Amino acid sequence: MRVSAVTYVRARSFLSSLFGKSKSTSEGDATKLTKQQQEKLLTILPGLRTDAPKSKREEEVGSYEAADILDYQLDMDSIRARGLLKYRYNYEPSVNVRDTVLKTAREIFPAKDEGPSDIPQIQLTDNTLKAKIITTLSEKMRHCPTNARLMHIKSVQDLIDFYEEPVKNITEYTKLARQESKPMNIYMLENARRFHPEDIDAWHGGITAFPGSGGKVISLRNKRLLRQFQPKADWYDYEDQTFDYNRPDKDMPWDSEIARRMDRYPEKRFDLKSRQFIRSK
């Protein structure tokens, strides 16, 4: 029995030879337009061609603050005030704060016919108008009352008293420690000095009195301020000349980039859903 093999034969001009056309002739006819197609194309071209420049797409330019871009220093006072003080920012009342509150009250209460001396006595009994005037003043003054203070604001005079009070984001101890006019026999440290084994130039020389312990910072707020370290727990760690003091949970659960930006902009908070920073004041 003879086994037959399949053989492929390539013929470049096989189809053209069947139809009686060469390759060059078929390609030329395929790209050539008829008279009707040429006339139709001439009527369409004037609408397609234009010498006028293309209009650029107008893009919305978002507003930005120069302070957010140029200020690269960390506001340590605002970071320390998180979860400790009522406000994380400083507020200094302006000279015309009373006039601003009275002017806003006239706009919110247009039906009142009282004179300038009677406007502070207007009672904020309507919660809708009370929320409206407080929201308007908060946007103008960039300062808003806390929830505990809202229940004590019952009149326009209470709003005037609130916005005439300055606000600081530091404690009384910090104020006293920063005073330069303290007596000579008083010495105060604003921040506590924590032990760290890499501080060889300190008075302790990097040697701890409690080996195998320490170096852990509990709260998330203090992790932005204080340094952590991994203590030497075993005997062979003291013989290791290249011991790594970095803790395994360093920068956790925070993302290092997010934590750095949060320290730069303490008046903003990070939204996990939108993955963006939102102004919180």
mmCIF file with all atom_site columns, N, CA, C and O in Angstrom, residues 28-60:
data_model
loop_
_atom_site.group_PDB
_atom_site.id
_atom_site.type_symbol
_atom_site.label_atom_id
_atom_site.label_alt_id
_atom_site.label_comp_id
_atom_site.label_asym_id
_atom_site.label_entity_id
_atom_site.label_seq_id
_atom_site.pdbx_PDB_ins_code
_atom_site.Cartn_x
_atom_site.Cartn_y
_atom_site.Cartn_z
_atom_site.occupancy
_atom_site.B_iso_or_equiv
_atom_site.pdbx_formal_charge
_atom_site.auth_seq_id
_atom_site.auth_comp_id
_atom_site.auth_asym_id
_atom_site.auth_atom_id
_atom_site.pdbx_PDB_model_num
ATOM 1   N N  . GLY A 1 28 ? -5.418  48.963 -9.055  1.00 0.00 ? 28 GLY A N  1
ATOM 2   C CA . GLY A 1 28 ? -5.719  50.306 -9.539  1.00 0.00 ? 28 GLY A CA 1
ATOM 3   C C  . GLY A 1 28 ? -7.203  50.545 -9.673  1.00 0.00 ? 28 GLY A C  1
ATOM 4   O O  . GLY A 1 28 ? -7.704  51.624 -9.366  1.00 0.00 ? 28 GLY A O  1
ATOM 5   N N  . ASP A 1 29 ? -7.958  49.534 -10.126 1.00 0.00 ? 29 ASP A N  1
ATOM 6   C CA . ASP A 1 29 ? -9.401  49.685 -10.245 1.00 0.00 ? 29 ASP A CA 1
ATOM 7   C C  . ASP A 1 29 ? -10.085 49.742 -8.886  1.00 0.00 ? 29 ASP A C  1
ATOM 8   O O  . ASP A 1 29 ? -11.138 50.362 -8.733  1.00 0.00 ? 29 ASP A O  1
ATOM 9   N N  . ALA A 1 30 ? -9.472  49.048 -7.903  1.00 0.00 ? 30 ALA A N  1
ATOM 10  C CA . ALA A 1 30 ? -10.096 49.040 -6.582  1.00 0.00 ? 30 ALA A CA 1
ATOM 11  C C  . ALA A 1 30 ? -10.004 50.399 -5.914  1.00 0.00 ? 30 ALA A C  1
ATOM 12  O O  . ALA A 1 30 ? -10.892 50.790 -5.157  1.00 0.00 ? 30 ALA A O  1
ATOM 13  N N  . THR A 1 31 ? -8.925  51.152 -6.145  1.00 0.00 ? 31 THR A N  1
ATOM 14  C CA . THR A 1 31 ? -8.746  52.455 -5.515  1.00 0.00 ? 31 THR A CA 1
ATOM 15  C C  . THR A 1 31 ? -9.286  53.602 -6.350  1.00 0.00 ? 31 THR A C  1
ATOM 16  O O  . THR A 1 31 ? -9.310  54.732 -5.887  1.00 0.00 ? 31 THR A O  1
ATOM 17  N N  . LYS A 1 32 ? -9.699  53.368 -7.559  1.00 0.00 ? 32 LYS A N  1
ATOM 18  C CA . LYS A 1 32 ? -10.191 54.420 -8.442  1.00 0.00 ? 32 LYS A CA 1
ATOM 19  C C  . LYS A 1 32 ? -11.664 54.680 -8.180  1.00 0.00 ? 32 LYS A C  1
ATOM 20  O O  . LYS A 1 32 ? -12.453 53.757 -8.011  1.00 0.00 ? 32 LYS A O  1
ATOM 21  N N  . LEU A 1 33 ? -12.048 55.978 -8.108  1.00 0.00 ? 33 LEU A N  1
ATOM 22  C CA . LEU A 1 33 ? -13.427 56.365 -7.851  1.00 0.00 ? 33 LEU A CA 1
ATOM 23  C C  . LEU A 1 33 ? -14.148 56.632 -9.161  1.00 0.00 ? 33 LEU A C  1
ATOM 24  O O  . LEU A 1 33 ? -13.559 57.122 -10.132 1.00 0.00 ? 33 LEU A O  1
ATOM 25  N N  . THR A 1 34 ? -15.421 56.371 -9.129  1.00 0.00 ? 34 THR A N  1
ATOM 26  C CA . THR A 1 34 ? -16.238 56.673 -10.306 1.00 0.00 ? 34 THR A CA 1
ATOM 27  C C  . THR A 1 34 ? -16.574 58.159 -10.327 1.00 0.00 ? 34 THR A C  1
ATOM 28  O O  . THR A 1 34 ? -16.316 58.894 -9.364  1.00 0.00 ? 34 THR A O  1
ATOM 29  N N  . LYS A 1 35 ? -17.176 58.625 -11.425 1.00 0.00 ? 35 LYS A N  1
ATOM 30  C CA . LYS A 1 35 ? -17.531 60.039 -11.537 1.00 0.00 ? 35 LYS A CA 1
ATOM 31  C C  . LYS A 1 35 ? -18.593 60.430 -10.520 1.00 0.00 ? 35 LYS A C  1
ATOM 32  O O  . LYS A 1 35 ? -18.555 61.526 -9.950  1.00 0.00 ? 35 LYS A O  1
ATOM 33  N N  . GLN A 1 36 ? -19.548 59.565 -10.271 1.00 0.00 ? 36 GLN A N  1
ATOM 34  C CA . GLN A 1 36 ? -20.585 59.872 -9.281  1.00 0.00 ? 36 GLN A CA 1
ATOM 35  C C  . GLN A 1 36 ? -19.998 59.992 -7.871  1.00 0.00 ? 36 GLN A C  1
ATOM 36  O O  . GLN A 1 36 ? -20.380 60.880 -7.103  1.00 0.00 ? 36 GLN A O  1
ATOM 37  N N  . GLN A 1 37 ? -19.054 59.102 -7.550  1.00 0.00 ? 37 GLN A N  1
ATOM 38  C CA . GLN A 1 37 ? -18.421 59.168 -6.239  1.00 0.00 ? 37 GLN A CA 1
ATOM 39  C C  . GLN A 1 37 ? -17.556 60.420 -6.103  1.00 0.00 ? 37 GLN A C  1
ATOM 40  O O  . GLN A 1 37 ? -17.493 61.030 -5.032  1.00 0.00 ? 37 GLN A O  1
ATOM 41  N N  . GLN A 1 38 ? -16.880 60.815 -7.197  1.00 0.00 ? 38 GLN A N  1
ATOM 42  C CA . GLN A 1 38 ? -16.065 62.023 -7.148  1.00 0.00 ? 38 GLN A CA 1
ATOM 43  C C  . GLN A 1 38 ? -16.927 63.268 -6.962  1.00 0.00 ? 38 GLN A C  1
ATOM 44  O O  . GLN A 1 38 ? -16.582 64.171 -6.190  1.00 0.00 ? 38 GLN A O  1
ATOM 45  N N  . GLU A 1 39 ? -18.071 63.341 -7.658  1.00 0.00 ? 39 GLU A N  1
ATOM 46  C CA . GLU A 1 39 ? -18.955 64.492 -7.503  1.00 0.00 ? 39 GLU A CA 1
ATOM 47  C C  . GLU A 1 39 ? -19.547 64.556 -6.092  1.00 0.00 ? 39 GLU A C  1
ATOM 48  O O  . GLU A 1 39 ? -19.688 65.631 -5.506  1.00 0.00 ? 39 GLU A O  1
ATOM 49  N N  . LYS A 1 40 ? -19.884 63.414 -5.531  1.00 0.00 ? 40 LYS A N  1
ATOM 50  C CA . LYS A 1 40 ? -20.432 63.383 -4.176  1.00 0.00 ? 40 LYS A CA 1
ATOM 51  C C  . LYS A 1 40 ? -19.383 63.799 -3.148  1.00 0.00 ? 40 LYS A C  1
ATOM 52  O O  . LYS A 1 40 ? -19.678 64.486 -2.166  1.00 0.00 ? 40 LYS A O  1
ATOM 53  N N  . LEU A 1 41 ? -18.132 63.393 -3.404  1.00 0.00 ? 41 LEU A N  1
ATOM 54  C CA . LEU A 1 41 ? -17.053 63.759 -2.494  1.00 0.00 ? 41 LEU A CA 1
ATOM 55  C C  . LEU A 1 41 ? -16.767 65.251 -2.548  1.00 0.00 ? 41 LEU A C  1
ATOM 56  O O  . LEU A 1 41 ? -16.462 65.875 -1.522  1.00 0.00 ? 41 LEU A O  1
ATOM 57  N N  . LEU A 1 42 ? -16.877 65.859 -3.735  1.00 0.00 ? 42 LEU A N  1
ATOM 58  C CA . LEU A 1 42 ? -16.640 67.297 -3.853  1.00 0.00 ? 42 LEU A CA 1
ATOM 59  C C  . LEU A 1 42 ? -17.689 68.112 -3.116  1.00 0.00 ? 42 LEU A C  1
ATOM 60  O O  . LEU A 1 42 ? -17.407 69.212 -2.635  1.00 0.00 ? 42 LEU A O  1
ATOM 61  N N  . THR A 1 43 ? -18.902 67.605 -3.042  1.00 0.00 ? 43 THR A N  1
ATOM 62  C CA . THR A 1 43 ? -19.948 68.322 -2.302  1.00 0.00 ? 43 THR A CA 1
ATOM 63  C C  . THR A 1 43 ? -19.781 68.198 -0.785  1.00 0.00 ? 43 THR A C  1
ATOM 64  O O  . THR A 1 43 ? -20.248 69.045 -0.019  1.00 0.00 ? 43 THR A O  1
ATOM 65  N N  . ILE A 1 44 ? -19.102 67.149 -0.330  1.00 0.00 ? 44 ILE A N  1
ATOM 66  C CA . ILE A 1 44 ? -18.927 66.935 1.116   1.00 0.00 ? 44 ILE A CA 1
ATOM 67  C C  . ILE A 1 44 ? -17.680 67.629 1.646   1.00 0.00 ? 44 ILE A C  1
ATOM 68  O O  . ILE A 1 44 ? -17.645 68.095 2.793   1.00 0.00 ? 44 ILE A O  1
ATOM 69  N N  . LEU A 1 45 ? -16.641 67.752 0.820   1.00 0.00 ? 45 LEU A N  1
ATOM 70  C CA . LEU A 1 45 ? -15.365 68.298 1.281   1.00 0.00 ? 45 LEU A CA 1
ATOM 71  C C  . LEU A 1 45 ? -15.458 69.718 1.840   1.00 0.00 ? 45 LEU A C  1
ATOM 72  O O  . LEU A 1 45 ? -14.804 70.025 2.841   1.00 0.00 ? 45 LEU A O  1
ATOM 73  N N  . PRO A 1 46 ? -16.222 70.650 1.242   1.00 0.00 ? 46 PRO A N  1
ATOM 74  C CA . PRO A 1 46 ? -16.279 71.999 1.830   1.00 0.00 ? 46 PRO A CA 1
ATOM 75  C C  . PRO A 1 46 ? -16.764 72.020 3.280   1.00 0.00 ? 46 PRO A C  1
ATOM 76  O O  . PRO A 1 46 ? -16.371 72.884 4.063   1.00 0.00 ? 46 PRO A O  1
ATOM 77  N N  . GLY A 1 47 ? -17.620 71.071 3.626   1.00 0.00 ? 47 GLY A N  1
ATOM 78  C CA . GLY A 1 47 ? -18.080 71.027 5.009   1.00 0.00 ? 47 GLY A CA 1
ATOM 79  C C  . GLY A 1 47 ? -17.087 70.397 5.963   1.00 0.00 ? 47 GLY A C  1
ATOM 80  O O  . GLY A 1 47 ? -17.151 70.610 7.173   1.00 0.00 ? 47 GLY A O  1
ATOM 81  N N  . LEU A 1 48 ? -16.145 69.605 5.423   1.00 0.00 ? 48 LEU A N  1
ATOM 82  C CA . LEU A 1 48 ? -15.157 68.953 6.273   1.00 0.00 ? 48 LEU A CA 1
ATOM 83  C C  . LEU A 1 48 ? -13.915 69.798 6.459   1.00 0.00 ? 48 LEU A C  1
ATOM 84  O O  . LEU A 1 48 ? -13.337 69.840 7.539   1.00 0.00 ? 48 LEU A O  1
ATOM 85  N N  . ARG A 1 49 ? -13.485 70.487 5.432   1.00 0.00 ? 49 ARG A N  1
ATOM 86  C CA . ARG A 1 49 ? -12.273 71.284 5.503   1.00 0.00 ? 49 ARG A CA 1
ATOM 87  C C  . ARG A 1 49 ? -12.584 72.666 6.062   1.00 0.00 ? 49 ARG A C  1
ATOM 88  O O  . ARG A 1 49 ? -13.576 73.286 5.697   1.00 0.00 ? 49 ARG A O  1
ATOM 89  N N  . THR A 1 50 ? -11.726 73.129 6.884   1.00 0.00 ? 50 THR A N  1
ATOM 90  C CA . THR A 1 50 ? -11.855 74.477 7.433   1.00 0.00 ? 50 THR A CA 1
ATOM 91  C C  . THR A 1 50 ? -10.476 74.986 7.798   1.00 0.00 ? 50 THR A C  1
ATOM 92  O O  . THR A 1 50 ? -9.622  74.232 8.253   1.00 0.00 ? 50 THR A O  1
ATOM 93  N N  . ASP A 1 51 ? -10.266 76.266 7.565   1.00 0.00 ? 51 ASP A N  1
ATOM 94  C CA . ASP A 1 51 ? -8.987  76.884 7.901   1.00 0.00 ? 51 ASP A CA 1
ATOM 95  C C  . ASP A 1 51 ? -8.982  77.483 9.297   1.00 0.00 ? 51 ASP A C  1
ATOM 96  O O  . ASP A 1 51 ? -7.954  77.950 9.777   1.00 0.00 ? 51 ASP A O  1
ATOM 97  N N  . ALA A 1 52 ? -10.142 77.504 9.962   1.00 0.00 ? 52 ALA A N  1
ATOM 98  C CA . ALA A 1 52 ? -10.216 78.066 11.309  1.00 0.00 ? 52 ALA A CA 1
ATOM 99  C C  . ALA A 1 52 ? -9.546  77.125 12.298  1.00 0.00 ? 52 ALA A C  1
ATOM 100 O O  . ALA A 1 52 ? -9.638  75.907 12.169  1.00 0.00 ? 52 ALA A O  1
ATOM 101 N N  . PRO A 1 53 ? -8.842  77.650 13.273  1.00 0.00 ? 53 PRO A N  1
ATOM 102 C CA . PRO A 1 53 ? -8.191  76.771 14.260  1.00 0.00 ? 53 PRO A CA 1
ATOM 103 C C  . PRO A 1 53 ? -9.216  76.047 15.107  1.00 0.00 ? 53 PRO A C  1
ATOM 104 O O  . PRO A 1 53 ? -10.323 76.538 15.344  1.00 0.00 ? 53 PRO A O  1
ATOM 105 N N  . LYS A 1 54 ? -8.845  74.875 15.528  1.00 0.00 ? 54 LYS A N  1
ATOM 106 C CA . LYS A 1 54 ? -9.743  74.085 16.358  1.00 0.00 ? 54 LYS A CA 1
ATOM 107 C C  . LYS A 1 54 ? -9.898  74.730 17.726  1.00 0.00 ? 54 LYS A C  1
ATOM 108 O O  . LYS A 1 54 ? -8.928  75.192 18.322  1.00 0.00 ? 54 LYS A O  1
ATOM 109 N N  . SER A 1 55 ? -11.122 74.762 18.191  1.00 0.00 ? 55 SER A N  1
ATOM 110 C CA . SER A 1 55 ? -11.383 75.360 19.497  1.00 0.00 ? 55 SER A CA 1
ATOM 111 C C  . SER A 1 55 ? -10.895 74.421 20.585  1.00 0.00 ? 55 SER A C  1
ATOM 112 O O  . SER A 1 55 ? -11.191 73.230 20.581  1.00 0.00 ? 55 SER A O  1
ATOM 113 N N  . LYS A 1 56 ? -10.138 74.975 21.489  1.00 0.00 ? 56 LYS A N  1
ATOM 114 C CA . LYS A 1 56 ? -9.621  74.174 22.585  1.00 0.00 ? 56 LYS A CA 1
ATOM 115 C C  . LYS A 1 56 ? -10.713 73.917 23.607  1.00 0.00 ? 56 LYS A C  1
ATOM 116 O O  . LYS A 1 56 ? -11.569 74.752 23.860  1.00 0.00 ? 56 LYS A O  1
ATOM 117 N N  . ARG A 1 57 ? -10.640 72.775 24.181  1.00 0.00 ? 57 ARG A N  1
ATOM 118 C CA . ARG A 1 57 ? -11.624 72.401 25.185  1.00 0.00 ? 57 ARG A CA 1
ATOM 119 C C  . ARG A 1 57 ? -11.383 73.188 26.459  1.00 0.00 ? 57 ARG A C  1
ATOM 120 O O  . ARG A 1 57 ? -10.273 73.241 26.982  1.00 0.00 ? 57 ARG A O  1
ATOM 121 N N  . GLU A 1 58 ? -12.435 73.825 26.903  1.00 0.00 ? 58 GLU A N  1
ATOM 122 C CA . GLU A 1 58 ? -12.310 74.610 28.123  1.00 0.00 ? 58 GLU A CA 1
ATOM 123 C C  . GLU A 1 58 ? -12.295 73.677 29.321  1.00 0.00 ? 58 GLU A C  1
ATOM 124 O O  . GLU A 1 58 ? -13.205 72.890 29.522  1.00 0.00 ? 58 GLU A O  1
ATOM 125 N N  . GLU A 1 59 ? -11.251 73.792 30.097  1.00 0.00 ? 59 GLU A N  1
ATOM 126 C CA . GLU A 1 59 ? -11.101 72.958 31.280  1.00 0.00 ? 59 GLU A CA 1
ATOM 127 C C  . GLU A 1 59 ? -11.324 73.810 32.522  1.00 0.00 ? 59 GLU A C  1
ATOM 128 O O  . GLU A 1 59 ? -10.869 74.949 32.608  1.00 0.00 ? 59 GLU A O  1
ATOM 129 N N  . GLU A 1 60 ? -12.017 73.229 33.441  1.00 0.00 ? 60 GLU A N  1
ATOM 130 C CA . GLU A 1 60 ? -12.272 73.924 34.691  1.00 0.00 ? 60 GLU A CA 1
ATOM 131 C C  . GLU A 1 60 ? -11.026 73.882 35.566  1.00 0.00 ? 60 GLU A C  1
ATOM 132 O O  . GLU A 1 60 ? -10.445 72.828 35.793  1.00 0.00 ? 60 GLU A O  1
#
